[in-house]
PDB file of C-alpha atoms and ligand atoms in Angstrom:
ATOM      1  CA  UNK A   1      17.760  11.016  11.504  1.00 88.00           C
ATOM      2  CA  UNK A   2      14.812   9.092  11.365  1.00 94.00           C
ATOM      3  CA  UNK A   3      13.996   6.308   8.828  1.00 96.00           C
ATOM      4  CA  UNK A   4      11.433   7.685   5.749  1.00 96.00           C
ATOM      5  CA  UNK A   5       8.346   5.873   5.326  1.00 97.00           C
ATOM      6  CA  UNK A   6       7.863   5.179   1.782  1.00 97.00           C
ATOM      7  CA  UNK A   7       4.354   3.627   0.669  1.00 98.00           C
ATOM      8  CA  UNK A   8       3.594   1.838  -2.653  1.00 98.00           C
ATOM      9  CA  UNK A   9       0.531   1.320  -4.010  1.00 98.00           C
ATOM     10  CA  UNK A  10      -1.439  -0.019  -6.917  1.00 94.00           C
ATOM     11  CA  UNK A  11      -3.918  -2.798  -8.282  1.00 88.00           C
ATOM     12  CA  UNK A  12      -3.284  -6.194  -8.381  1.00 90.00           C
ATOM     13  CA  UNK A  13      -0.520  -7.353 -11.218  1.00 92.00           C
ATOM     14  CA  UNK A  14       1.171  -3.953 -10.475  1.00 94.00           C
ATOM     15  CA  UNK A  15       4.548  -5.205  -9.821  1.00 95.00           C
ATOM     16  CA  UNK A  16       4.361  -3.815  -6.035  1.00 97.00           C
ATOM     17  CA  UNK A  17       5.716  -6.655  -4.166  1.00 96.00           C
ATOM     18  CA  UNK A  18       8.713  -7.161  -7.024  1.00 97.00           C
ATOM     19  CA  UNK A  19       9.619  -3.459  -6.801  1.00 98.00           C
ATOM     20  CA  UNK A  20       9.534  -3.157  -2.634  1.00 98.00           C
ATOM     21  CA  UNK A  21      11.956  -5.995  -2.289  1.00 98.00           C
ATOM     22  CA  UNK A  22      14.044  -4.369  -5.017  1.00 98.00           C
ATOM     23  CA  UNK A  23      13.567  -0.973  -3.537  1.00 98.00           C
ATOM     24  CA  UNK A  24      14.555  -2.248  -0.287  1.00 98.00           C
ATOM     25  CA  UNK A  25      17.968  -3.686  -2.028  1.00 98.00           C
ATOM     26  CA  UNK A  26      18.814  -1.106  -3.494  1.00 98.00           C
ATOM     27  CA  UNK A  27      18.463   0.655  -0.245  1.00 98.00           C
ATOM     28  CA  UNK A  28      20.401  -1.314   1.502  1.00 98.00           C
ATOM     29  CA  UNK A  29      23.274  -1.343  -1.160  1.00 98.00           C
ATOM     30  CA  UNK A  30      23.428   2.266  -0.726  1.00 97.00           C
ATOM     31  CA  UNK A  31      24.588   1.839   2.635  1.00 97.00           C
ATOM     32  CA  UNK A  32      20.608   2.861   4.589  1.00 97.00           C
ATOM     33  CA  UNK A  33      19.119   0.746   6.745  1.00 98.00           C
ATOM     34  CA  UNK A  34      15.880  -0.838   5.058  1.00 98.00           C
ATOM     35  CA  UNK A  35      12.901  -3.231   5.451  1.00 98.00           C
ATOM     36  CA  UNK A  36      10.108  -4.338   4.092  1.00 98.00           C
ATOM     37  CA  UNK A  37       6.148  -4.433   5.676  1.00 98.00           C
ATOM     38  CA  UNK A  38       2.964  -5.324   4.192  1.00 98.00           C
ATOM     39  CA  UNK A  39      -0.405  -5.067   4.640  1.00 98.00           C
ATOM     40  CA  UNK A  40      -2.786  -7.145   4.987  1.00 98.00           C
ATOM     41  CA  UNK A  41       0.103  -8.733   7.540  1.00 98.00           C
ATOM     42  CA  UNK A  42      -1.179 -12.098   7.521  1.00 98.00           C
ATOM     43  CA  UNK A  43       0.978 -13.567  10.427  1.00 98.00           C
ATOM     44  CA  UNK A  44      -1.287 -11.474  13.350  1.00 98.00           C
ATOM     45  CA  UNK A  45      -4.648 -12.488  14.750  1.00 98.00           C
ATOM     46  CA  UNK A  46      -6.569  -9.915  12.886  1.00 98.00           C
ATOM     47  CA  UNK A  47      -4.387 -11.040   9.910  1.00 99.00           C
ATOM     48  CA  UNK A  48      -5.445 -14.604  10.253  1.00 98.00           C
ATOM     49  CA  UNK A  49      -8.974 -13.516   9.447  1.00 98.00           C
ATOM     50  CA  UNK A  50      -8.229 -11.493   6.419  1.00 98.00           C
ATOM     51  CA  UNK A  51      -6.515 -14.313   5.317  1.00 98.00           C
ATOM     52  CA  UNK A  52      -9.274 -17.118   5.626  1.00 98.00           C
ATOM     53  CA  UNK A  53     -11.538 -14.329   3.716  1.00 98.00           C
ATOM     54  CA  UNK A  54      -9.466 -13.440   0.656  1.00 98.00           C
ATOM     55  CA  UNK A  55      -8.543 -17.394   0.574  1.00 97.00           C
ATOM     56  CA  UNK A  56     -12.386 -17.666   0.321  1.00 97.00           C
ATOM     57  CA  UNK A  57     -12.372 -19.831   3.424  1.00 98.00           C
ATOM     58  CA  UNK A  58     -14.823 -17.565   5.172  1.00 98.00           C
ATOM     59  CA  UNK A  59     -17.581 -15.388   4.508  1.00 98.00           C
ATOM     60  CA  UNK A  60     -17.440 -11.742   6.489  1.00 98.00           C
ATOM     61  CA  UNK A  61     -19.609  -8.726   6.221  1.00 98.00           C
ATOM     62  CA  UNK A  62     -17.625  -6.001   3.847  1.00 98.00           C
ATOM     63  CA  UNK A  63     -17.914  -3.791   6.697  1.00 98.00           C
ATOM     64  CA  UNK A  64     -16.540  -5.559   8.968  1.00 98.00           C
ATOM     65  CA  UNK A  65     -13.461  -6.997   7.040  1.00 98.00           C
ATOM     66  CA  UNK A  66     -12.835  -3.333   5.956  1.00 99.00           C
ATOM     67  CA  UNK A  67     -12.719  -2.996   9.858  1.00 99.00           C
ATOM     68  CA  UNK A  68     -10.371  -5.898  10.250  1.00 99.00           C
ATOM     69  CA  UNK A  69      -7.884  -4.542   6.987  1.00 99.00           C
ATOM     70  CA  UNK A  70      -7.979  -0.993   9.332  1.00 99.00           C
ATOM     71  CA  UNK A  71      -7.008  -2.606  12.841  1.00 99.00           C
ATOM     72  CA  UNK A  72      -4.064  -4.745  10.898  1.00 99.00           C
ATOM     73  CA  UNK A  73      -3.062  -1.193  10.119  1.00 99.00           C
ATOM     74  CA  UNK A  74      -3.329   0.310  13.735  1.00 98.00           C
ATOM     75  CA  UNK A  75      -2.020  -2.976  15.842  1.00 98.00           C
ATOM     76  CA  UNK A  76       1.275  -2.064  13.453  1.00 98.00           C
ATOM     77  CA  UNK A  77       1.773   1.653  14.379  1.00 98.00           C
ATOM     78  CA  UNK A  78       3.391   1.456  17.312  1.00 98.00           C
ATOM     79  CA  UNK A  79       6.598  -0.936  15.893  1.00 98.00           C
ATOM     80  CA  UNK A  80       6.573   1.098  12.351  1.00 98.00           C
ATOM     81  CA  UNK A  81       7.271   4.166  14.604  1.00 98.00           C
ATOM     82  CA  UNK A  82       9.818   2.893  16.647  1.00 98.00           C
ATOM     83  CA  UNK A  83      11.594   1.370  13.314  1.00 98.00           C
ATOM     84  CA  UNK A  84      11.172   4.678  11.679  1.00 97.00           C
ATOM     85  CA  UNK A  85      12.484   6.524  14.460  1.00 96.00           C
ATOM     86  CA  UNK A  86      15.758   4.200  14.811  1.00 96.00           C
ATOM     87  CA  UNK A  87      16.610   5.456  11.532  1.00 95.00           C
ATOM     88  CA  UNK A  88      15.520   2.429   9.270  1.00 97.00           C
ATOM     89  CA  UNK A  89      13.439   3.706   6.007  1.00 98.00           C
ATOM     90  CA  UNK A  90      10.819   1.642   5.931  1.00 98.00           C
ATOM     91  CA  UNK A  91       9.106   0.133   2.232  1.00 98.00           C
ATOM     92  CA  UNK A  92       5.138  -0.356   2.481  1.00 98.00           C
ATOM     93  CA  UNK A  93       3.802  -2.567   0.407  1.00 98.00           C
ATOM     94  CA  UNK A  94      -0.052  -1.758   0.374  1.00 98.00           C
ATOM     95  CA  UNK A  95      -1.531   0.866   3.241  1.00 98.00           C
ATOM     96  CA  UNK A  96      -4.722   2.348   4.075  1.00 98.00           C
ATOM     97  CA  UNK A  97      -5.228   3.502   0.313  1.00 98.00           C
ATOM     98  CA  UNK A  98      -5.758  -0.091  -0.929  1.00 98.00           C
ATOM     99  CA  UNK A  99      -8.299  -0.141   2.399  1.00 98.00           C
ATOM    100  CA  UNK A 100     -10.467   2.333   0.953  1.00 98.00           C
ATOM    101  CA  UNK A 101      -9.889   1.584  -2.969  1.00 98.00           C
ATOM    102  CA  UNK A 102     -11.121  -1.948  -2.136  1.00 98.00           C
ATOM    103  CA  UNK A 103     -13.545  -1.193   0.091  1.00 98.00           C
ATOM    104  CA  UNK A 104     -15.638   1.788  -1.851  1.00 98.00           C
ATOM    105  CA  UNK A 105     -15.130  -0.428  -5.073  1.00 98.00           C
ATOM    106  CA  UNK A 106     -17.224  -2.895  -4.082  1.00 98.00           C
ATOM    107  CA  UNK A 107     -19.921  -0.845  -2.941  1.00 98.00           C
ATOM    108  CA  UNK A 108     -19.236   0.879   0.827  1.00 98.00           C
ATOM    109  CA  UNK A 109     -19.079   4.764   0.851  1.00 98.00           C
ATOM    110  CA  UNK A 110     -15.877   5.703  -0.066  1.00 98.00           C
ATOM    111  CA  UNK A 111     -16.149   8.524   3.232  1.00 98.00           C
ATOM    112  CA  UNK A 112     -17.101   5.811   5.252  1.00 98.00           C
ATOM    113  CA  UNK A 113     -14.052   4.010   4.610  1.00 98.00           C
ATOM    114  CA  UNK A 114     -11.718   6.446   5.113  1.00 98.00           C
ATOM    115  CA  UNK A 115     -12.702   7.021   9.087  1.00 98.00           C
ATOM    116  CA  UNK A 116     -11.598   3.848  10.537  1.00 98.00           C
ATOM    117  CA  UNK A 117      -7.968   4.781   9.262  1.00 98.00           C
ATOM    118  CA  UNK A 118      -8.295   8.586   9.965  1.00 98.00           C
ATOM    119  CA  UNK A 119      -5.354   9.831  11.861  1.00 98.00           C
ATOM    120  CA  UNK A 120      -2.500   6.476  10.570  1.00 98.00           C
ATOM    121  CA  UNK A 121       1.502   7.638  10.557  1.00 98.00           C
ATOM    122  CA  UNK A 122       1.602   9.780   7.354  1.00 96.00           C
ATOM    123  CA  UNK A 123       3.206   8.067   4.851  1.00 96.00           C
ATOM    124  CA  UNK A 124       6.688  10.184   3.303  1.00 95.00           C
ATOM    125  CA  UNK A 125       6.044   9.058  -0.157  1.00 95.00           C
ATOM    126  CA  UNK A 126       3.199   6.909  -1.772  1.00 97.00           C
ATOM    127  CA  UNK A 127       4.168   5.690  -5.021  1.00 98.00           C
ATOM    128  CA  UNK A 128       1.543   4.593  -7.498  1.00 98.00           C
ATOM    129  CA  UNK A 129       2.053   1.591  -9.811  1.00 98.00           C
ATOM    130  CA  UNK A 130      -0.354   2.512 -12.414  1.00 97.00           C
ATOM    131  CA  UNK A 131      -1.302  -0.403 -14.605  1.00 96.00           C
ATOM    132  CA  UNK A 132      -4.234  -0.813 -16.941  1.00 95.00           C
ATOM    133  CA  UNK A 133      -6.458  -3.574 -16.497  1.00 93.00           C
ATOM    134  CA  UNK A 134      -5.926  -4.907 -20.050  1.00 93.00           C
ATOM    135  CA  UNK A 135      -1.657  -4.804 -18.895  1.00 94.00           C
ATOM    136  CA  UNK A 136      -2.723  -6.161 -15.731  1.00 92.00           C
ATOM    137  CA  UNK A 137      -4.553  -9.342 -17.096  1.00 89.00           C
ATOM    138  CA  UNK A 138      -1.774 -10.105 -19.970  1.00 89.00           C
ATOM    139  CA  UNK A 139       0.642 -10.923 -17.123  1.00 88.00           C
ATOM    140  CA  UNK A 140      -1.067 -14.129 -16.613  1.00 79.00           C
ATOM    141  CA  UNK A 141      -4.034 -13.423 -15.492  1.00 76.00           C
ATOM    142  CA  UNK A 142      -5.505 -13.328 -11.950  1.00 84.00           C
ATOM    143  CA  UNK A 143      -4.874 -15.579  -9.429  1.00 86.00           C
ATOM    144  CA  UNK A 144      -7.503 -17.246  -6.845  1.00 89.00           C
ATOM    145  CA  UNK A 145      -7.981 -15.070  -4.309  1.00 94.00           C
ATOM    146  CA  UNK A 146     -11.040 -13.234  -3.994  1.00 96.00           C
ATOM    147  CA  UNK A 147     -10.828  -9.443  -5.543  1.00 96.00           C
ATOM    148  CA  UNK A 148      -8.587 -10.765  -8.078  1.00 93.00           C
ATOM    149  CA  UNK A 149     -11.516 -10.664 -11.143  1.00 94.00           C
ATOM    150  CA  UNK A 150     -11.350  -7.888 -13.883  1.00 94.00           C
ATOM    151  CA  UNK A 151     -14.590  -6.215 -13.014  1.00 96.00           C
ATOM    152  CA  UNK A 152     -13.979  -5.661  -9.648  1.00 97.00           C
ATOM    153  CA  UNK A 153      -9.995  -4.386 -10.340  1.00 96.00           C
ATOM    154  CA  UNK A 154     -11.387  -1.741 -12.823  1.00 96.00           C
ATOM    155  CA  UNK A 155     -13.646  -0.308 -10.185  1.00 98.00           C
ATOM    156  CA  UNK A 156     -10.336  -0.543  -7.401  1.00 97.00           C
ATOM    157  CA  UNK A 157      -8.334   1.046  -9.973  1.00 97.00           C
ATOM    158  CA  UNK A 158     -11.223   4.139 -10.305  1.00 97.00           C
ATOM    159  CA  UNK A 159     -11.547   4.612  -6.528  1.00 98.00           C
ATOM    160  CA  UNK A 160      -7.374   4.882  -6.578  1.00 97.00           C
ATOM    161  CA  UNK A 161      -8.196   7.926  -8.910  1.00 96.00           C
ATOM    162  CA  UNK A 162     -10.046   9.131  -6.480  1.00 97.00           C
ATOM    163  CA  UNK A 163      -7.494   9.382  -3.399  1.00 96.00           C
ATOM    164  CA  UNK A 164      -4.681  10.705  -5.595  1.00 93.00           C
ATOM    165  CA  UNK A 165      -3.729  13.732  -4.285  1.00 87.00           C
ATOM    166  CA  UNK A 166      -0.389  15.606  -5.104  1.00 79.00           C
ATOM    167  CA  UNK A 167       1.546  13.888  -2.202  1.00 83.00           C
ATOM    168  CA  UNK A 168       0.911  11.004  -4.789  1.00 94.00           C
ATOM    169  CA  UNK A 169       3.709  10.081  -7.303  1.00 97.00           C
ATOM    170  CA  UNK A 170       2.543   8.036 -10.458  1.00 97.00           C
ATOM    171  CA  UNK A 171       5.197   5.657 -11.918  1.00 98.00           C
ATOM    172  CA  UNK A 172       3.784   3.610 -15.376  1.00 98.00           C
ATOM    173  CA  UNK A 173       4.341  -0.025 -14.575  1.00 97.00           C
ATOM    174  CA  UNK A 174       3.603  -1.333 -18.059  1.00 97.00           C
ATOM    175  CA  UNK A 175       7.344  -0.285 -18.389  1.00 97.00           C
ATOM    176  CA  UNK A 176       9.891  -2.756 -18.064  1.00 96.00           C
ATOM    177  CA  UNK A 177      11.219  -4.313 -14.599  1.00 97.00           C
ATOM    178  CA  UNK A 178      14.303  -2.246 -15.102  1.00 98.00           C
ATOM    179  CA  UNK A 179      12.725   1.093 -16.055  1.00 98.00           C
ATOM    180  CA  UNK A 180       9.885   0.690 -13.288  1.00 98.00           C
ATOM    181  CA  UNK A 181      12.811   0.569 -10.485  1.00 98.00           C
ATOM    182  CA  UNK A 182      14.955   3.775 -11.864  1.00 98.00           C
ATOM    183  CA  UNK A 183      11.615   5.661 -11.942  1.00 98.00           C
ATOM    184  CA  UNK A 184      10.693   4.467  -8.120  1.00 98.00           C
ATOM    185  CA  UNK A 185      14.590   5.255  -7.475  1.00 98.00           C
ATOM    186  CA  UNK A 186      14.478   8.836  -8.654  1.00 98.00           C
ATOM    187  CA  UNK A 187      11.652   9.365  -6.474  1.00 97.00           C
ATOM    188  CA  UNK A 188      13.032   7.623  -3.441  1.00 97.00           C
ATOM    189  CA  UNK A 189      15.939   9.601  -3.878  1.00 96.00           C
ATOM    190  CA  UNK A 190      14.532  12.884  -3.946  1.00 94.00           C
ATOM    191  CA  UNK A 191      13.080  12.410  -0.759  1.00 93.00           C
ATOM    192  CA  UNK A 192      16.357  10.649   1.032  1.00 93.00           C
ATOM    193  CA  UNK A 193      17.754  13.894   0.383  1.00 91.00           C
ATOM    194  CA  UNK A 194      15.836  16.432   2.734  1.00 82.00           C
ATOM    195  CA  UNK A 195      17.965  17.029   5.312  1.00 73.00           C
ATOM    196  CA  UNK A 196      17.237  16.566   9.222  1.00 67.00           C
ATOM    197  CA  UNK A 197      15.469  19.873   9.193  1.00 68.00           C
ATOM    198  CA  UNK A 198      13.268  19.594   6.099  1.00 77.00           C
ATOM    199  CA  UNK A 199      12.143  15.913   7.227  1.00 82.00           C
ATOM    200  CA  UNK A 200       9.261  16.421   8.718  1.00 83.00           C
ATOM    201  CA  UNK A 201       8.358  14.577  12.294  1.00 88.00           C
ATOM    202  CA  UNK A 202       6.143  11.787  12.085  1.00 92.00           C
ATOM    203  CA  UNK A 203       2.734  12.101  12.754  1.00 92.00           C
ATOM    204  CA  UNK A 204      -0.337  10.648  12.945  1.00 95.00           C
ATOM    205  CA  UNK A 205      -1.980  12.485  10.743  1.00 94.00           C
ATOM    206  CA  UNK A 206      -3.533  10.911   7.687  1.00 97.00           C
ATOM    207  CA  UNK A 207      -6.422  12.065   5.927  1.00 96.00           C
ATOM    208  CA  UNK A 208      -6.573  14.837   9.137  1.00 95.00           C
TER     209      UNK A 208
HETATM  210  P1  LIG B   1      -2.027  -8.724  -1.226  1.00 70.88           P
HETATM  211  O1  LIG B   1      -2.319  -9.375  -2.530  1.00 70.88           O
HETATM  212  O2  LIG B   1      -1.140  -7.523  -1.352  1.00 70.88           O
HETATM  213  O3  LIG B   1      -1.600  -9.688  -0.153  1.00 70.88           O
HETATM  214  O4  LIG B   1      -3.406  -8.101  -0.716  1.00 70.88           O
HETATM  215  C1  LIG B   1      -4.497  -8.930  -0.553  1.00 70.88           C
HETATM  216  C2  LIG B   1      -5.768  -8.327  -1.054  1.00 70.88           C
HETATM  217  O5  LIG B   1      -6.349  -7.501  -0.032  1.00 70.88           O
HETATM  218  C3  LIG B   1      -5.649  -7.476  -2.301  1.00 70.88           C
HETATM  219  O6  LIG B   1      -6.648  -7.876  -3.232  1.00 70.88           O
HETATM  220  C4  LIG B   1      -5.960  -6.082  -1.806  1.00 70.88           C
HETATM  221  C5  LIG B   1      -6.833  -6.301  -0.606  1.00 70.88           C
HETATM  222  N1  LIG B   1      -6.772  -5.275   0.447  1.00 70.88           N
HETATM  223  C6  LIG B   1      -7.958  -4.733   0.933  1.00 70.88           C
HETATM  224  O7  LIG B   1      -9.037  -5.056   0.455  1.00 70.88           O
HETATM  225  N2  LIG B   1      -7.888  -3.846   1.961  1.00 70.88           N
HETATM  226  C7  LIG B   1      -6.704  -3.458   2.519  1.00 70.88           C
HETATM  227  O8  LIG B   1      -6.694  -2.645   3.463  1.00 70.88           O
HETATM  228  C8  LIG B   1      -5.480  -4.026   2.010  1.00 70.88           C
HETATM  229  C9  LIG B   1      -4.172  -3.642   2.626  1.00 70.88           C
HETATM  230  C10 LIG B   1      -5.571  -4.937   0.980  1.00 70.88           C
HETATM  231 MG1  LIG B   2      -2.597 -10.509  -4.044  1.00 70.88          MG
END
């Protein structure tokens, strides 16, 4: 049986990087293969360049570094299918929902941002870390990188609203650590138990 391709998402200060490497554990000490990706993947050439632009090193055009965020997404598809298909669940940190909450929230048509990743592998299960801004800034505040400023995270955190649908499943992160992983775990659960049947094949289908 293939691998499930679990997705998590939220604003900055959400806990999201903490609770994939956990999730992945805890995978993993249940006996399924797991691993964890995440976008922006700075390591590739297009990566490179997202780098040097959050890092404030260079300037780019928003519409073209939404365009750069979308092919870091693409030049991944083919090894996240093959790792998904050899059975290994696979924990997302970040997809193309942070491409189009960023995006739209500072200023580009949210429509318009959604084409360039039209037609991604369809995530299993997005979880979303939902964290006010006030929570979000008591955890010691935001660090250098550009987007990391209160005005602009209220306006991501609006535009997440936005691309909720009922695939979607909220989990409060101003909870603790502890209580944030059983709620992603009874979640992650649910969906590790479809059997071969119900899991549906992967396709390339988002926002189709
Ligand atoms: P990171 O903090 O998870 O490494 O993400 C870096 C920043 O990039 C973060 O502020 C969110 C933003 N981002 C986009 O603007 N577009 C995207 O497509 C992705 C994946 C992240
Ligand atoms: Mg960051």
């Amino acid at each position: 049986m293939r691998g499930l391709f679990i997705v998590l998402e939220g604003c900055d200060r959400s806990g999201k990087s903490t609770q994939c490497h956990q999730l992945v554990k805890q995978l993993q000490a249940k006996g399924y293969s797991a691993q964890y990706r995440n976008f922006p993947n700075r390591t590739t050439q297009t990566g490179k360049m997202i780098d040097s632009y959050l890092r404030q090193a260079t300037e780019l055009d928003d519409h073209a570094v939404h365009l750069l965020f979308s092919a870091n997404r693409w030049e991944a598809m083919n090894s996240i299918k093959d790792t998904l298909e050899s059975g290994i669940t696979l924990v997302v940190d970040r997809y193309a929902f942070s491409g189009v909450a960023f995006s739209s929230a500072k200023g580009l048509d949210l429509n318009w941002c959604k084409q360039p990743d039209v037609g991604l592998l369809s995530p299993d299960v997005v979880v979303f870390l939902d964290l006010s801004i006030d929570e979000a800034e008591k955890r010691g505040g935001y660090g250098e990188e550009r987007y990391e400023r209160r005005e602009l995270q209220t306006k991501v955190r609006n535009q997440f609203m936005k691309l909720k649908d009922d695939t979607w499943k909220v989990v409060n992160a101003a909870q603790s650590a502890e209580q944030v992983e059983k709620g992603i775990w009874s979640i992650v659960e649910a969906a590790l138990s479809t059997s071969t049947n119900q899991r549906k094949s992967l396709l390339y289908s988002l926002w189709k």
